[in-house]
PDB file of C-alpha atoms in Angstrom:
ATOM      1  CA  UNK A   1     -15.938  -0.311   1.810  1.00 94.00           C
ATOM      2  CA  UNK A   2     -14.699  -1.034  -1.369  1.00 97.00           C
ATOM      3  CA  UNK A   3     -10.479  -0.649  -2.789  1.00 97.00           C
ATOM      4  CA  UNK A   4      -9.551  -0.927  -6.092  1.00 98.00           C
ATOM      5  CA  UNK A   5      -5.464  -1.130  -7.031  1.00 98.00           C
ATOM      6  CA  UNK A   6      -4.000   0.029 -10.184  1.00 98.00           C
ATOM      7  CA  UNK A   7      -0.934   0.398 -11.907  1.00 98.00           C
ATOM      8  CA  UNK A   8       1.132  -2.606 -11.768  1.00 97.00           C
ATOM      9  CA  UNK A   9       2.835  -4.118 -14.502  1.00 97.00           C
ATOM     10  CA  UNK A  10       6.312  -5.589 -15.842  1.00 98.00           C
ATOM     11  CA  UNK A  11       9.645  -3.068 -15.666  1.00 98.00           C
ATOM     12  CA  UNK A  12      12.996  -3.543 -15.424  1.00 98.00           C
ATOM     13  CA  UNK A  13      15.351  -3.208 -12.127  1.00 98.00           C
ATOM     14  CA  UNK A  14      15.948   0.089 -11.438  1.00 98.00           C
ATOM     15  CA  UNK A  15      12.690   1.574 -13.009  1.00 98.00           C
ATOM     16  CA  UNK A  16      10.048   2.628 -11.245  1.00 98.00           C
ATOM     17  CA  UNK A  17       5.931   2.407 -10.982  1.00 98.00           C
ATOM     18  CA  UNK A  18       3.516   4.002  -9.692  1.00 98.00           C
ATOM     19  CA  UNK A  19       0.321   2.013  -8.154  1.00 98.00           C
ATOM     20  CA  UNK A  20      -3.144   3.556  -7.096  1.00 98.00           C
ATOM     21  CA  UNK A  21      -5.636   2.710  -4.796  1.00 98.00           C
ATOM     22  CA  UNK A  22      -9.281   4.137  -5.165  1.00 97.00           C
ATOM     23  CA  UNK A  23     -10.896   3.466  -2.120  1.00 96.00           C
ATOM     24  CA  UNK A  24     -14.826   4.128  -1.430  1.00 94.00           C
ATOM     25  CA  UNK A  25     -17.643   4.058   1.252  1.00 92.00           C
ATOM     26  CA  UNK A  26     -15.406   4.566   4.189  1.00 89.00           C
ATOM     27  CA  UNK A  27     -18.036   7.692   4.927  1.00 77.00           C
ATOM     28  CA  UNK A  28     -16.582   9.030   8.546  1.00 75.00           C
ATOM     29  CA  UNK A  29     -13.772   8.898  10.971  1.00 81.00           C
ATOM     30  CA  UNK A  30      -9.990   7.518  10.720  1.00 90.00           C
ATOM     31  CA  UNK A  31      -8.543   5.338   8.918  1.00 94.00           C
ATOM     32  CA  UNK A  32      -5.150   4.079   7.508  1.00 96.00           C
ATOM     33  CA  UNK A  33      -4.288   2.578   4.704  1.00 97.00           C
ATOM     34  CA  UNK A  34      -1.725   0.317   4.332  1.00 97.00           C
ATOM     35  CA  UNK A  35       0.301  -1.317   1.060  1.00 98.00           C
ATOM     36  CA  UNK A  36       1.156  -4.744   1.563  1.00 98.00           C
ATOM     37  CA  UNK A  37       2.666  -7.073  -0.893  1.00 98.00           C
ATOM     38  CA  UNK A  38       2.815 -11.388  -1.239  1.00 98.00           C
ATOM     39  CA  UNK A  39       5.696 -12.928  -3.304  1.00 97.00           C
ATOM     40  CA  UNK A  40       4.753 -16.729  -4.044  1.00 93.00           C
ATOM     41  CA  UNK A  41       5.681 -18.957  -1.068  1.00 95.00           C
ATOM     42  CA  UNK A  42       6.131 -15.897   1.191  1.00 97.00           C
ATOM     43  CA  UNK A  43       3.859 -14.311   3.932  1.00 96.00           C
ATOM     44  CA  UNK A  44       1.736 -10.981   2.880  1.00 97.00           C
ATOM     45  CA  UNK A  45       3.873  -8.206   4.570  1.00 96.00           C
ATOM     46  CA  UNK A  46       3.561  -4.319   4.472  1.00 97.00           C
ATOM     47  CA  UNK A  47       5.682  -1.602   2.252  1.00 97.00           C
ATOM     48  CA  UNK A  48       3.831   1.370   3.459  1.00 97.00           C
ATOM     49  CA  UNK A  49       1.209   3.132   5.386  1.00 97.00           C
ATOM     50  CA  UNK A  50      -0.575   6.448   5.419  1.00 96.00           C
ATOM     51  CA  UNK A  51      -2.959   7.758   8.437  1.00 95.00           C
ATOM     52  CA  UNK A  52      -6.083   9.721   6.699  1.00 91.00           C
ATOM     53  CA  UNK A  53      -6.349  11.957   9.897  1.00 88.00           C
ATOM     54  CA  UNK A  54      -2.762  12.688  11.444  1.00 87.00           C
ATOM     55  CA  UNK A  55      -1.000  12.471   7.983  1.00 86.00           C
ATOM     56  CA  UNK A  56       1.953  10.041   9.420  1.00 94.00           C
ATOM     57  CA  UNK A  57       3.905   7.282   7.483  1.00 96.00           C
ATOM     58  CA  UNK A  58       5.888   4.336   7.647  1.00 95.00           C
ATOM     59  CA  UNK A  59       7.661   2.261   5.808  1.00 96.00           C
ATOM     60  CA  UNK A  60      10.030  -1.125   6.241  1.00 96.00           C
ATOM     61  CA  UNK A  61      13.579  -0.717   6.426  1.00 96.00           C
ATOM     62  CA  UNK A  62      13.471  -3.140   3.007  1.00 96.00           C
ATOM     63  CA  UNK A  63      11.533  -0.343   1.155  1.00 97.00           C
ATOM     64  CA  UNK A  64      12.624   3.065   2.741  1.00 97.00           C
ATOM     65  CA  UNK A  65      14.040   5.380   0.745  1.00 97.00           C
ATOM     66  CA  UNK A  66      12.987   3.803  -2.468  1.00 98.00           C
ATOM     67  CA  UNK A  67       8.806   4.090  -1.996  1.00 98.00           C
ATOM     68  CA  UNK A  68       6.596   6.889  -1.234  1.00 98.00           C
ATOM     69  CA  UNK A  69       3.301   6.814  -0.303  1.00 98.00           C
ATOM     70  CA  UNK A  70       0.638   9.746  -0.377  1.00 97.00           C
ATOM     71  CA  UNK A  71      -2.558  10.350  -0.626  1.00 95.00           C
ATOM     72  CA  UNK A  72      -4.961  12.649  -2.462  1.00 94.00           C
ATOM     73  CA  UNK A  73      -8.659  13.118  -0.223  1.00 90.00           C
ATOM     74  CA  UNK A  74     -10.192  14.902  -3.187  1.00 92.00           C
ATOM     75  CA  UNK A  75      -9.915  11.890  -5.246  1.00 95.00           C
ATOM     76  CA  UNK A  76     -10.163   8.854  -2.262  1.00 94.00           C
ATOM     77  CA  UNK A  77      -7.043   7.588  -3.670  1.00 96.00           C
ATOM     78  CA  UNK A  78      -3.856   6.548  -2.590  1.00 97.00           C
ATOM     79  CA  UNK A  79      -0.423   5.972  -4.264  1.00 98.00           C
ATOM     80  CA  UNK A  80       2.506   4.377  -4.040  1.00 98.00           C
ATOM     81  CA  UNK A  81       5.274   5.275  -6.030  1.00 98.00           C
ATOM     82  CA  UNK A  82       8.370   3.175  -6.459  1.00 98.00           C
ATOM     83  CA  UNK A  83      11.578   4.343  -7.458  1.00 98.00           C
ATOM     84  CA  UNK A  84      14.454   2.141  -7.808  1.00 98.00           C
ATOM     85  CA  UNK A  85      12.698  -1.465  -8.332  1.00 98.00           C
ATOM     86  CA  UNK A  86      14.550  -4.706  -7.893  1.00 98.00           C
ATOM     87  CA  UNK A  87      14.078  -8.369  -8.670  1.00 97.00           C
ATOM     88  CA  UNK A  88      13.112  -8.662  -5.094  1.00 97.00           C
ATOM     89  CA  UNK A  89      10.105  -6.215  -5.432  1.00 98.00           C
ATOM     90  CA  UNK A  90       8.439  -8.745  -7.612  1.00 98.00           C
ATOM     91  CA  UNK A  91       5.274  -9.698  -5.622  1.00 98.00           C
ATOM     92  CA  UNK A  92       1.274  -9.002  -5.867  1.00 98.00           C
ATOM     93  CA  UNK A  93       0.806  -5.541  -3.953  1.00 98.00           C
ATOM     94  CA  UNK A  94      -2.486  -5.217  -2.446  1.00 98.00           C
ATOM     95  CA  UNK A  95      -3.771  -2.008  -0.054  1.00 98.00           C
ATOM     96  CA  UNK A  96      -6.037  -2.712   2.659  1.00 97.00           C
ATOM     97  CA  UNK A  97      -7.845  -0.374   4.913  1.00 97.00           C
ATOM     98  CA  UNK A  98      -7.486  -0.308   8.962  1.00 96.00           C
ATOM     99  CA  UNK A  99     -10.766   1.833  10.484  1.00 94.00           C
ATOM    100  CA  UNK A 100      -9.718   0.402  14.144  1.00 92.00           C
ATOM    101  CA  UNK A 101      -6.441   3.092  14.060  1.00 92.00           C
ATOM    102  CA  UNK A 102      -5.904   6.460  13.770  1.00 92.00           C
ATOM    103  CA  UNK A 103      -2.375   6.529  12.923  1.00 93.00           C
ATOM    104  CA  UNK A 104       0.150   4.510  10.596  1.00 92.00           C
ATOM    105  CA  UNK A 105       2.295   2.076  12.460  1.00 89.00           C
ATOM    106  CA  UNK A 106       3.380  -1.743  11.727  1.00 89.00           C
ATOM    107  CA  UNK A 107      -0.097  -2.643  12.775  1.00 89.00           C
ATOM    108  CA  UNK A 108      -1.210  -6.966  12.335  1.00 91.00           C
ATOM    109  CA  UNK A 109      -2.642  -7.610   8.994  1.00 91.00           C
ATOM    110  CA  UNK A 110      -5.663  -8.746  10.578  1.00 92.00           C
ATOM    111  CA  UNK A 111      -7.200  -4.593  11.893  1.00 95.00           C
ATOM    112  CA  UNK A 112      -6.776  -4.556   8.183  1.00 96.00           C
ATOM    113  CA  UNK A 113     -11.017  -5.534   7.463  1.00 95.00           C
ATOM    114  CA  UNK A 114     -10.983  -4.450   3.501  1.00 97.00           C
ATOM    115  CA  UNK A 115      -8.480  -5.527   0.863  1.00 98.00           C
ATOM    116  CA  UNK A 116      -8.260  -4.742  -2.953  1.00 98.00           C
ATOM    117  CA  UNK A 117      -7.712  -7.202  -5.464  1.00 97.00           C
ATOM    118  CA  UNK A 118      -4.026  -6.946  -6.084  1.00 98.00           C
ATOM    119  CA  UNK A 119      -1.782  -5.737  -8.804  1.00 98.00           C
ATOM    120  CA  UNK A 120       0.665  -7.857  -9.943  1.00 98.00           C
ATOM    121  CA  UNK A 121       4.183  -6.107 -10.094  1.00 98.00           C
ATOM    122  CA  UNK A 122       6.959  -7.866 -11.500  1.00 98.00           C
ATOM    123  CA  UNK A 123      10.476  -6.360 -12.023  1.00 98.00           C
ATOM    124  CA  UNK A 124      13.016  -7.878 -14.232  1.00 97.00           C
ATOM    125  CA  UNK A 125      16.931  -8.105 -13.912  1.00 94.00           C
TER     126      UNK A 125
END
């Protein structure tokens, strides 16, 4: 299993960016994937999560309402758009796959076998 993250880059607070996530060789069954993102000096923690079966999301109270997460199967890709970026945002985002779950919920970083490389996002005041 291989993911592959996209789409990062610098934009002012209040913009908005859009990040993919290619993933391949996850060949059967469920799965969610999850975006997570790392500031420097803080623990990796999770924006957003999509199940691949049940279609459920979820999302942090820090994030809700500003990202979105889907999902397009034809394409094994995943996105995360944000809308309304701040300072705070500033972190590398990462998406991981879970193949232990079947649907999206706050579930420990460590179900979460494959990770991507990172983007770096970084949002200016």
């Amino acid at each position: 299993v291989q993911l592959v993250e996209s789409g990062g880059g610098l934009v002012q607070a209040g913009g908005s960016l859009r990040l993919s996530c290619v993933h391949t060789g996850i060949i059967f069954g469920d799965y969610v994937i999850g975006w997570f993102r790392q500031a420097p000096g803080k623990e990796r923690e999770g924006v957003a999560c999509i199940s691949s079966s049940v279609g459920n999301t979820d999302y942090p109270e820090s994030v809700k309402g500003r990202f979105t997460i889907s999902s397009d199967k034809t394409k094994n890709t995943v996105y995360l758009q944000m809308n309304s970026l701040k300072p705070e945002d500033t972190a590398v985002y990462y998406c991981a796959a879970n193949l232990m779950r079947r649907t999206c919920a706050p579930h420990p970083l460590n179900e979460y076998g494959y990770w991507g490389q990172g983007t770096q996002v970084t949002v200016s005041s």
